[in-house]
XYZ file of C-alpha atoms in Angstrom:
673
model
C 0.049 -0.232 -0.048
C 1.580 3.581 -0.891
C 0.577 4.318 3.240
C 3.461 1.371 4.076
C 6.450 2.326 5.087
C 9.051 0.140 7.485
C 10.465 3.189 9.907
C 13.550 1.132 10.757
C 16.010 1.887 13.974
C 18.384 4.966 13.894
C 21.321 2.955 14.696
C 21.630 1.205 11.625
C 22.413 4.702 10.753
C 26.080 4.700 11.376
C 26.607 1.368 9.054
C 25.728 3.720 6.278
C 27.023 6.355 6.869
C 30.393 6.993 4.608
C 33.509 5.569 5.431
C 36.188 7.825 6.650
C 38.200 6.131 3.564
C 35.254 6.566 1.514
C 35.356 9.251 -1.226
C 32.750 12.430 -0.714
C 31.763 13.323 -4.053
C 29.678 16.306 -5.034
C 26.780 14.764 -5.781
C 26.159 12.537 -2.698
C 22.418 12.209 -1.144
C 22.242 14.191 2.393
C 24.179 11.877 5.203
C 22.153 11.161 8.200
C 24.252 14.153 10.137
C 23.242 16.384 7.454
C 19.899 15.662 7.366
C 19.702 16.414 11.571
C 21.024 19.554 10.294
C 18.798 20.672 8.506
C 16.078 19.789 10.995
C 17.782 21.776 14.038
C 18.154 24.890 11.345
C 14.831 25.204 9.911
C 13.689 24.790 13.425
C 15.680 26.838 14.765
C 13.799 29.513 11.915
C 10.841 31.279 12.330
C 9.003 28.069 10.459
C 9.403 26.356 13.666
C 7.219 28.103 15.458
C 4.699 25.832 13.597
C 4.327 22.463 15.645
C 2.274 21.424 12.753
C 5.234 21.775 10.565
C 5.817 19.138 8.224
C 8.792 17.836 5.941
C 7.549 16.723 2.533
C 11.051 17.123 0.397
C 14.342 17.200 1.747
C 17.064 16.687 -0.984
C 20.582 17.750 -2.096
C 21.086 21.541 -3.338
C 23.019 20.020 -6.485
C 25.749 22.159 -6.952
C 26.274 23.842 -10.259
C 27.946 21.646 -13.455
C 30.975 23.449 -13.507
C 31.963 23.419 -9.839
C 31.744 19.737 -10.000
C 33.746 19.352 -13.280
C 36.175 21.363 -11.479
C 36.411 18.965 -8.256
C 36.258 16.264 -10.572
C 39.464 17.014 -12.857
C 41.180 18.260 -9.815
C 41.167 22.072 -9.881
C 39.061 22.621 -6.687
C 37.913 21.049 -3.776
C 34.310 19.706 -2.717
C 32.160 22.482 -3.582
C 29.517 23.626 -0.613
C 27.173 21.355 0.660
C 23.603 22.949 0.659
C 20.230 21.138 1.308
C 16.642 21.952 -0.234
C 13.405 22.166 1.873
C 9.637 21.542 0.950
C 8.313 21.966 4.575
C 4.099 22.266 5.337
C 2.540 23.766 7.785
C -1.238 23.677 7.307
C -2.763 25.907 4.535
C 0.894 26.649 3.441
C 3.979 25.106 1.528
C 7.778 26.931 2.137
C 10.518 26.263 -0.329
C 13.860 26.431 2.036
C 17.386 26.740 1.373
C 20.347 25.425 4.133
C 23.317 26.388 3.730
C 26.216 23.692 5.237
C 28.317 26.379 5.355
C 26.944 29.258 6.965
C 24.524 27.108 8.888
C 21.784 29.112 8.194
C 18.429 28.967 6.277
C 19.627 31.279 3.300
C 15.747 31.467 2.208
C 12.457 30.753 3.323
C 9.807 31.481 0.621
C 5.961 30.713 0.588
C 4.991 29.051 -2.540
C 2.519 30.718 -4.430
C 1.976 28.548 -7.054
C -0.593 25.706 -8.320
C 0.036 22.498 -6.713
C 0.951 20.593 -3.740
C 4.472 18.378 -2.565
C 4.967 15.036 -2.529
C 3.041 13.034 0.201
C 5.115 11.812 3.180
C 4.700 8.412 4.346
C 3.273 9.630 7.708
C 0.696 11.667 6.302
C -0.353 8.679 3.973
C -0.487 6.303 6.952
C -2.339 8.152 9.111
C -4.900 9.283 6.166
C -5.743 5.458 5.704
C -6.410 4.797 9.134
C -9.398 7.863 9.550
C -12.283 5.747 8.052
C -11.344 2.786 11.231
C -13.188 5.167 13.512
C -15.909 7.086 11.214
C -19.715 5.880 11.775
C -20.673 6.340 8.012
C -18.114 4.088 6.862
C -18.493 1.411 9.586
C -22.450 1.208 8.823
C -21.639 1.036 4.913
C -19.157 -2.323 5.803
C -21.942 -3.200 8.167
C -25.101 -3.562 5.417
C -22.045 -5.035 2.945
C -21.626 -7.953 5.501
C -18.318 -7.332 5.864
C -15.900 -7.352 9.109
C -14.034 -4.213 9.753
C -11.326 -6.191 11.008
C -10.221 -7.404 7.701
C -10.720 -3.528 6.623
C -8.012 -1.885 5.139
C -7.510 1.974 3.710
C -5.240 3.498 1.090
C -4.502 6.959 -0.432
C -5.757 7.906 -4.155
C -4.436 11.572 -5.407
C -7.386 13.732 -6.315
C -5.869 14.879 -9.851
C -6.495 18.242 -11.476
C -10.260 19.215 -14.008
C -9.861 22.485 -14.638
C -10.397 24.188 -11.407
C -9.592 27.500 -11.216
C -8.686 28.147 -8.049
C -6.551 26.604 -6.155
C -8.438 23.149 -4.192
C -7.694 22.003 -0.858
C -4.713 19.473 -0.240
C -6.918 16.395 -0.523
C -7.088 13.169 -0.826
C -9.500 9.493 -1.540
C -9.390 6.761 0.162
C -10.252 3.785 -0.901
C -10.724 0.786 1.311
C -10.193 -3.098 0.736
C -11.325 -6.284 1.994
C -8.668 -9.073 3.357
C -10.426 -11.737 4.896
C -8.680 -14.791 3.424
C -6.291 -13.360 1.165
C -3.429 -11.026 1.456
C -3.632 -9.816 -1.957
C -6.054 -6.535 -0.712
C -6.617 -5.307 -4.620
C -7.960 -8.379 -5.667
C -11.336 -7.233 -3.001
C -12.623 -4.233 -3.105
C -14.873 -2.012 -1.710
C -16.610 -0.464 -4.743
C -18.536 3.002 -4.727
C -17.191 4.373 -1.477
C -14.904 7.098 -1.198
C -13.790 8.924 1.630
C -12.108 12.120 1.439
C -10.049 13.136 3.707
C -8.089 17.588 3.980
C -4.772 16.518 4.671
C -3.853 19.370 6.482
C -7.059 19.313 9.232
C -6.360 15.609 8.969
C -9.515 14.846 8.872
C -12.915 13.375 6.769
C -14.448 16.358 4.985
C -16.821 13.734 2.690
C -18.304 10.838 2.521
C -19.494 8.604 -0.735
C -21.669 5.418 -0.377
C -22.927 5.346 -3.828
C -23.143 1.974 -4.936
C -22.888 -1.794 -3.642
C -21.047 -4.038 -5.924
C -20.131 -7.687 -5.771
C -17.213 -8.830 -2.813
C -14.851 -10.489 -5.224
C -14.270 -14.252 -3.626
C -10.487 -14.648 -1.811
C -10.100 -18.039 -3.288
C -7.124 -17.953 -5.829
C -6.549 -14.646 -4.832
C -3.473 -15.205 -2.633
C -0.366 -15.084 -3.792
C 1.776 -16.514 -1.046
C 4.054 -19.311 -1.503
C 2.967 -20.931 1.667
C -0.596 -20.565 0.450
C -0.139 -22.804 -2.661
C -0.999 -26.106 -3.456
C 0.451 -28.634 -5.477
C 1.238 -29.066 -7.880
C 3.877 -26.692 -7.490
C 6.529 -25.594 -10.720
C 7.195 -25.400 -13.924
C 10.786 -26.620 -11.725
C 13.917 -26.123 -12.961
C 17.596 -27.146 -11.005
C 18.457 -24.453 -9.438
C 20.982 -22.182 -11.279
C 23.712 -19.472 -9.537
C 26.494 -17.665 -11.055
C 29.269 -18.079 -8.960
C 32.349 -15.979 -8.723
C 34.743 -17.336 -6.677
C 37.171 -14.654 -7.256
C 34.820 -12.354 -5.366
C 32.462 -9.875 -7.641
C 34.477 -7.340 -10.571
C 33.076 -3.906 -9.522
C 34.419 -1.649 -6.653
C 32.144 0.857 -4.267
C 33.778 3.314 -2.644
C 31.556 5.648 -0.632
C 28.733 6.050 -3.533
C 31.337 5.969 -6.853
C 30.958 2.800 -9.127
C 33.819 1.385 -10.373
C 33.994 -1.892 -13.231
C 35.589 -2.746 -16.139
C 35.748 0.332 -18.309
C 32.692 2.306 -16.074
C 33.079 4.908 -13.548
C 29.719 6.569 -12.299
C 28.209 7.704 -9.168
C 24.824 6.728 -8.046
C 22.549 8.663 -5.533
C 18.772 8.230 -4.206
C 16.602 11.029 -4.331
C 13.122 10.503 -2.034
C 10.859 11.290 -5.576
C 12.989 9.963 -8.478
C 14.960 6.817 -6.531
C 18.161 6.001 -8.182
C 19.851 8.643 -9.408
C 23.396 7.841 -11.864
C 26.168 10.944 -12.458
C 28.816 11.383 -13.741
C 29.223 8.352 -15.533
C 32.825 7.829 -17.587
C 33.556 5.500 -19.893
C 37.076 4.326 -20.797
C 39.259 4.783 -24.244
C 41.540 2.038 -24.418
C 43.139 3.849 -27.944
C 43.143 7.021 -26.074
C 44.036 5.271 -22.751
C 41.938 7.975 -21.162
C 38.364 8.040 -19.388
C 36.183 9.887 -21.407
C 32.532 11.641 -20.285
C 29.109 9.961 -20.905
C 26.388 11.785 -18.905
C 25.998 13.684 -16.321
C 22.918 12.470 -14.323
C 19.896 10.366 -15.265
C 16.937 9.398 -13.549
C 12.946 8.946 -13.836
C 11.623 12.449 -13.811
C 8.064 11.219 -13.769
C 6.132 8.071 -13.733
C 2.134 9.048 -15.319
C -0.420 6.151 -14.899
C -3.786 7.381 -16.596
C -6.358 5.209 -16.194
C -8.869 4.333 -18.976
C -11.834 4.631 -16.710
C -14.328 7.854 -16.781
C -16.789 6.504 -14.444
C -17.963 8.572 -11.053
C -15.719 6.446 -8.852
C -12.496 5.681 -11.380
C -12.387 8.986 -13.595
C -9.376 11.124 -11.180
C -7.162 7.634 -11.054
C -4.381 9.646 -13.116
C -0.714 9.559 -10.935
C 1.420 10.560 -10.816
C 4.133 8.137 -9.098
C 7.558 10.323 -8.739
C 6.128 13.809 -7.463
C 3.024 12.913 -5.523
C 4.084 9.061 -4.101
C 7.803 9.151 -4.286
C 9.953 6.126 -6.151
C 12.318 6.498 -3.646
C 10.147 7.317 -0.970
C 8.210 3.546 -2.070
C 11.030 1.830 -2.348
C 11.750 -1.632 -0.644
C 14.157 -3.466 0.823
C 15.316 -5.779 -1.801
C 15.589 -9.640 -1.435
C 18.886 -11.817 -1.944
C 18.668 -14.137 -3.987
C 15.460 -13.249 -5.276
C 15.522 -9.668 -6.217
C 19.391 -9.916 -7.087
C 22.251 -12.508 -7.461
C 24.191 -14.344 -5.197
C 27.501 -12.009 -4.897
C 25.435 -8.870 -5.011
C 26.030 -5.608 -3.090
C 24.070 -3.742 -1.741
C 23.746 -0.081 -0.719
C 20.827 1.432 1.844
C 19.644 4.933 1.215
C 18.643 7.559 4.146
C 16.284 10.324 3.444
C 14.146 12.802 5.997
C 10.698 11.740 7.322
C 8.458 13.970 8.022
C 9.088 15.146 11.231
C 12.599 15.818 9.388
C 14.847 13.156 10.953
C 16.400 10.555 8.962
C 14.838 7.581 7.769
C 17.201 4.323 7.032
C 15.772 1.666 4.362
C 18.195 -1.082 4.576
C 19.232 -2.999 0.454
C 17.478 -0.587 -1.015
C 19.884 -0.774 -3.913
C 22.167 -3.741 -5.649
C 24.920 -3.585 -8.068
C 25.531 -7.271 -9.309
C 26.967 -8.531 -12.115
C 24.888 -10.268 -14.940
C 25.651 -12.853 -17.165
C 22.678 -14.728 -18.635
C 23.948 -16.815 -21.843
C 24.213 -13.673 -24.113
C 26.762 -12.787 -27.027
C 28.690 -9.555 -26.889
C 29.420 -10.750 -30.196
C 30.628 -13.608 -32.705
C 32.338 -14.185 -35.898
C 32.439 -17.475 -37.816
C 34.057 -17.973 -40.344
C 34.607 -20.434 -42.931
C 34.875 -19.396 -46.344
C 38.903 -19.270 -46.168
C 40.126 -22.954 -47.668
C 40.809 -25.493 -44.986
C 40.240 -23.131 -42.382
C 37.175 -22.318 -40.150
C 37.535 -19.231 -37.769
C 35.094 -18.851 -35.076
C 35.361 -16.301 -32.190
C 32.837 -15.086 -29.702
C 32.675 -13.913 -26.532
C 30.548 -13.432 -23.350
C 28.647 -10.354 -22.287
C 28.899 -9.518 -18.537
C 26.988 -6.422 -17.976
C 26.697 -4.120 -14.247
C 23.146 -3.744 -12.773
C 22.315 -1.459 -10.324
C 18.755 -1.528 -9.205
C 16.023 -0.662 -7.383
C 12.249 -1.602 -6.349
C 9.233 1.376 -5.907
C 6.203 -0.433 -4.642
C 3.393 1.660 -5.647
C 0.419 0.966 -4.106
C -0.294 -1.955 -6.196
C 2.306 -1.660 -8.622
C 6.211 -3.077 -8.328
C 8.077 -1.272 -10.634
C 11.621 -3.156 -10.686
C 14.400 -0.280 -12.321
C 17.106 -0.879 -13.243
C 20.388 1.151 -14.709
C 22.840 -1.502 -16.919
C 26.205 -0.749 -17.887
C 27.344 -2.642 -21.142
C 31.472 -3.242 -21.523
C 30.768 -2.199 -25.330
C 30.007 1.939 -23.979
C 26.363 1.533 -23.616
C 24.290 2.264 -21.178
C 20.485 0.471 -20.920
C 17.024 1.806 -18.728
C 15.258 -0.452 -17.779
C 11.808 -0.988 -16.137
C 10.143 -3.684 -15.121
C 6.395 -4.055 -14.309
C 4.938 -6.457 -11.707
C 2.571 -6.339 -8.597
C -0.843 -6.337 -9.074
C -3.325 -4.658 -10.754
C -5.920 -2.137 -9.609
C -8.690 -4.301 -10.421
C -12.438 -2.739 -10.040
C -14.739 -5.257 -8.379
C -17.746 -5.596 -11.009
C -21.438 -7.974 -10.624
C -20.312 -9.669 -13.370
C -19.039 -13.222 -13.796
C -18.668 -13.626 -17.096
C -18.175 -11.984 -20.436
C -21.837 -13.227 -22.358
C -23.293 -11.264 -19.622
C -21.222 -7.987 -20.150
C -21.871 -8.651 -24.147
C -25.622 -8.808 -23.517
C -26.096 -5.504 -21.649
C -23.621 -3.698 -24.460
C -21.510 -1.759 -21.570
C -18.295 -0.206 -21.644
C -16.238 -2.029 -18.619
C -12.849 0.047 -19.463
C -11.242 -2.953 -19.097
C -11.220 -7.298 -19.561
C -13.419 -9.490 -16.973
C -10.244 -11.011 -15.719
C -11.910 -13.560 -13.070
C -15.539 -13.827 -11.534
C -16.354 -10.355 -10.681
C -13.178 -9.171 -11.184
C -12.605 -6.429 -14.051
C -8.537 -5.468 -15.117
C -9.440 -2.004 -16.023
C -7.083 -0.289 -18.973
C -4.286 1.878 -18.589
C -1.052 3.348 -19.443
C 2.841 4.064 -17.844
C 4.619 6.733 -18.945
C 8.186 6.822 -17.601
C 10.020 10.101 -18.277
C 13.858 9.626 -17.748
C 15.803 12.918 -17.429
C 18.966 12.500 -19.564
C 21.672 14.982 -19.470
C 24.062 13.590 -21.229
C 27.685 15.234 -21.468
C 29.007 13.374 -24.810
C 33.216 13.883 -24.219
C 32.418 17.271 -22.936
C 29.144 20.002 -21.790
C 28.665 21.386 -25.137
C 26.555 19.042 -27.189
C 23.572 19.356 -29.939
C 21.037 17.063 -31.149
C 21.229 15.464 -34.556
C 17.766 13.943 -35.879
C 19.708 11.443 -38.492
C 16.573 10.837 -40.453
C 16.179 7.288 -43.257
C 14.311 8.266 -46.711
C 13.974 6.428 -49.104
C 16.079 7.429 -52.996
C 14.647 6.420 -56.426
C 16.939 5.448 -58.747
C 16.307 7.518 -62.408
C 17.652 7.060 -66.207
C 18.471 3.730 -65.546
C 21.771 4.091 -62.964
C 20.965 0.899 -61.837
C 19.324 -2.277 -62.091
C 17.587 -1.836 -58.651
C 14.867 0.798 -58.491
C 15.083 2.450 -54.977
C 17.756 2.765 -51.875
C 17.507 4.599 -49.016
C 19.890 6.760 -47.568
C 20.600 9.186 -44.472
C 19.472 12.583 -43.823
C 20.929 14.763 -40.904
C 19.036 17.333 -39.447
C 20.514 19.835 -36.215
C 18.302 20.782 -34.254
C 18.725 24.898 -33.701
C 16.586 25.856 -30.926
C 14.037 23.826 -28.548
C 11.244 23.573 -31.112
C 12.916 21.586 -33.574
C 13.935 18.881 -31.266
C 10.259 18.135 -30.051
C 10.172 14.619 -31.434
C 6.610 12.542 -32.081
C 7.730 8.698 -32.548
C 6.642 7.719 -36.205
C 7.133 4.252 -37.911
C 6.774 5.346 -41.415
C 9.427 8.494 -40.674
C 12.782 6.175 -38.935
C 15.320 8.301 -37.674
C 18.316 7.972 -35.648
C 18.271 10.622 -32.664
C 21.649 11.512 -31.667
C 23.843 13.659 -28.986
C 27.236 14.448 -30.386
C 29.754 16.789 -29.668
C 30.514 18.940 -33.112
C 33.606 20.073 -30.982
C 35.824 16.593 -31.816
C 35.603 13.901 -34.320
C 37.184 11.032 -34.818
C 40.286 9.646 -36.946
C 37.547 9.908 -40.175
C 36.434 13.143 -39.237
C 32.648 11.463 -37.606
C 30.878 13.806 -35.233
C 31.425 11.776 -31.466
C 28.115 10.869 -30.549
C 25.820 8.605 -28.435
C 22.382 7.637 -29.724
C 18.772 7.144 -27.862
C 17.829 3.630 -29.197
C 14.120 3.851 -27.814
C 12.506 0.109 -27.967
C 8.901 1.629 -26.646
C 6.837 3.926 -29.359
C 3.483 4.000 -26.859
C 2.041 7.457 -26.738
C -0.302 9.064 -24.575
C -3.678 8.501 -26.408
C -5.703 11.138 -24.647
C -6.917 14.542 -25.924
C -4.698 17.150 -25.439
C -7.361 19.557 -23.227
C -8.210 16.492 -21.188
C -6.678 17.936 -17.856
C -4.908 15.047 -16.687
C -2.399 15.276 -20.102
C -2.136 19.168 -19.703
C -0.724 18.316 -16.124
C 1.237 15.562 -18.126
C 1.955 17.329 -21.269
C 5.288 16.208 -21.345
C 4.647 12.829 -22.295
C 2.970 15.152 -25.450
C 6.486 14.165 -26.869
C 8.280 11.360 -26.727
C 11.564 13.503 -26.493
C 12.614 16.589 -25.682
C 15.575 18.418 -26.253
C 16.117 21.383 -23.329
C 18.687 23.858 -22.947
C 20.523 22.798 -19.588
C 19.393 24.814 -15.955
C 19.800 23.468 -13.275
C 16.096 23.665 -11.889
C 14.877 22.270 -14.754
C 14.824 18.656 -13.589
C 11.017 17.510 -12.404
C 8.919 17.451 -15.896
C 6.051 18.057 -14.480
C 6.991 21.336 -12.173
C 7.739 21.069 -8.343
C 4.575 20.105 -7.230
C 2.675 17.559 -9.497
C -0.011 17.582 -6.803
C -2.917 18.949 -8.139
C -1.249 20.723 -10.372
C -2.422 23.282 -13.260
C 0.405 21.474 -16.147
C 1.319 25.369 -15.876
C 5.246 24.011 -14.888
C 6.445 21.725 -16.930
C 9.157 20.554 -19.921
C 6.190 21.137 -22.364
C 6.048 24.723 -20.871
C 9.876 25.996 -20.162
C 10.835 24.282 -23.942
C 8.150 27.384 -25.195
C 10.841 29.615 -24.519
C 12.390 28.566 -27.824
C 16.125 28.356 -26.127
C 19.092 27.671 -28.450
C 20.059 24.039 -27.885
C 22.933 23.934 -30.689
C 26.174 23.343 -29.230
C 25.253 24.311 -25.783
C 24.899 21.895 -22.610
C 21.787 20.598 -23.268
C 19.531 17.693 -21.395
C 17.781 14.908 -23.813
C 14.652 13.520 -22.381
C 12.717 10.366 -23.103
C 9.191 9.077 -22.299
C 8.588 5.532 -22.276
C 4.895 3.910 -22.581
C 3.120 1.085 -22.487
C -0.152 1.039 -23.084
C -1.028 -1.656 -20.631
C -4.482 -3.903 -21.695
C -4.700 -6.846 -19.114
C -5.325 -10.333 -19.463
C -5.653 -13.701 -17.328
C -2.239 -14.610 -16.791
C -1.909 -10.805 -15.092
C -4.442 -12.229 -12.293
C -4.016 -12.356 -9.430
C -0.295 -11.319 -9.253
C 1.154 -10.028 -12.785
C 4.390 -11.615 -14.204
C 7.213 -8.610 -14.734
C 6.248 -7.347 -18.243
C 9.125 -5.096 -19.360
C 10.455 -2.293 -21.177
C 13.748 -0.327 -22.326
C 16.280 2.135 -23.708
C 19.895 2.217 -24.574
C 22.653 4.969 -24.664
C 24.321 3.809 -27.322
C 28.080 5.453 -28.589
C 28.135 6.305 -32.188
C 31.196 6.967 -33.641
C 32.555 7.978 -30.296
C 35.180 5.067 -30.208
C 37.209 4.302 -32.267
C 36.701 0.616 -33.584
C 34.975 -1.488 -31.353
C 35.811 -1.011 -28.326
C 35.480 -4.693 -26.671
C 38.006 -6.127 -29.699
C 40.165 -7.302 -27.549
C 37.926 -9.241 -24.699
C 38.850 -12.428 -23.654
C 36.980 -15.262 -24.299
C 35.905 -17.762 -21.475
C 37.469 -21.374 -20.965
C 36.958 -24.254 -18.457
C 40.049 -24.067 -16.870
C 38.578 -20.269 -15.638
C 35.634 -21.540 -14.189
C 34.959 -23.010 -10.532
C 34.945 -26.910 -10.382
C 31.563 -27.493 -9.137
C 31.080 -31.258 -8.089
C 28.060 -33.195 -10.058
C 24.511 -33.603 -8.015
C 24.082 -37.221 -7.470
């Protein structure tokens, strides 16, 4: 549930603070001591006079990029550390900057715009408990013949639907029934909505609109302990052994592996943040910059049910609920393989004190029998040449359980210089209870149920997932350009060849932000390139990285639909913006009930010059989800991803000299009896 969180003892803080030998990095997330210091300074300020102050978001105030690079290349010390704070008192949102050097609150401004900050775990938990002592709700449960002891509730954001003024900071609480299962989402108490004012923390509206049959608990429990034989399908145990240990090294938040070095950070909204990613060039004998910073900026999940009880379910899981806040402790051997390295995360709770989550990240080497490169040559007389190299990659993983959905977030680094972003969707669908038990009944009524009937009395509602990635590419330097390499057909004329047509490439350099707005079209294929126009390869090619998307799903909502106005950053699948340190969150800093007036779409309306400038690439990966019976009662993982691939970045194949694997280098394992 979105409201659930395990607050671990602060006694473990000492175990995850930077060791004395770990090198500090300018982009390290705030430490426990820094979070405590922020809390102390804010509470000492005028804002601290309010008893009901709540720390909604506390994070490192990103230093200037130039200062980070100066530190990186050894010309300066660590830049000064600052923290950005979004705090809430009833009726007011405060934007605060804390300076650790001067030990003071630099500014404290009341936010006057539309929208509200991310929900805290604490207020989610409190709000979800309010119906349990609310007489009208208790009566609704009684009239349905249900047991209050088996009722659980969770919160859902209310969205924005054209109101001109800022609405109150309210959320909807929906409830579910266990009584025979832990799969609460499979037994929704349909038709009942509890509206809670978060500032007052009280119920302000109650709706009991319809009564719908409660889906049965039988067959919904997904726990291993509840399953009955026959089990399977079964295979023999599989484990990747590393007798000499893993090949990567972790120093604080810095990771070194093979030809890569990069920084792993944590943010309450984004979850994993990859920074200062450099790849080693064997030809040049040095590391070269690829990517300054990358993370999921927003995750938009609109459900396709416009009915009264569902229309508002247009969730923003990063800006409203927080992917980092929704992170869970990873389970060794199942979430991550043997020899994985685990990292904890620290963030500020609603009271401003540090909260620890153990094993939020795992880092591991992946080998799944894939081939890095190969060739067999049999065209030479009396000689057959076969060369094969296995592919081993490095994965940084975090799992965010945003209510019913589990998002498996991977950043994968390859020896060939590519970076792959991958998202796996699993967990439970947000089911809708119905009176229908068979498809024939629906067909007779011709009713639009806005989904598929998956089991008796259970509908899986149609919905989307749009993940917008912030990709600050610094390809061999800060100044880059965006190029669209369009594949176009050419006709052969004048009998120049037996062929009648072929295709060629025409390149278009984006001069401004408008030029770089891309909507995928299968009939207009193109490579999307981030180039360094100031450097060339030996043969004169632009030094380049290429965005290779796998998903081309786009939002089908009308542009004037209010959720789409909020999520205007999904209007295009690719955007390129001029770098601005404050433009990080595609939907704005205040996503809950925002009016869509501070989004990526608004920023790029400035149409800034982006040729040979410091630019940011934004990519939205979309998934149209039509639920099927195999998604019930728990969903097999559905994966989508993209790659950032070196393209004329190296002079030749950078993994040409990879060594092959031979049996003598492998551990000697005993054969099972």
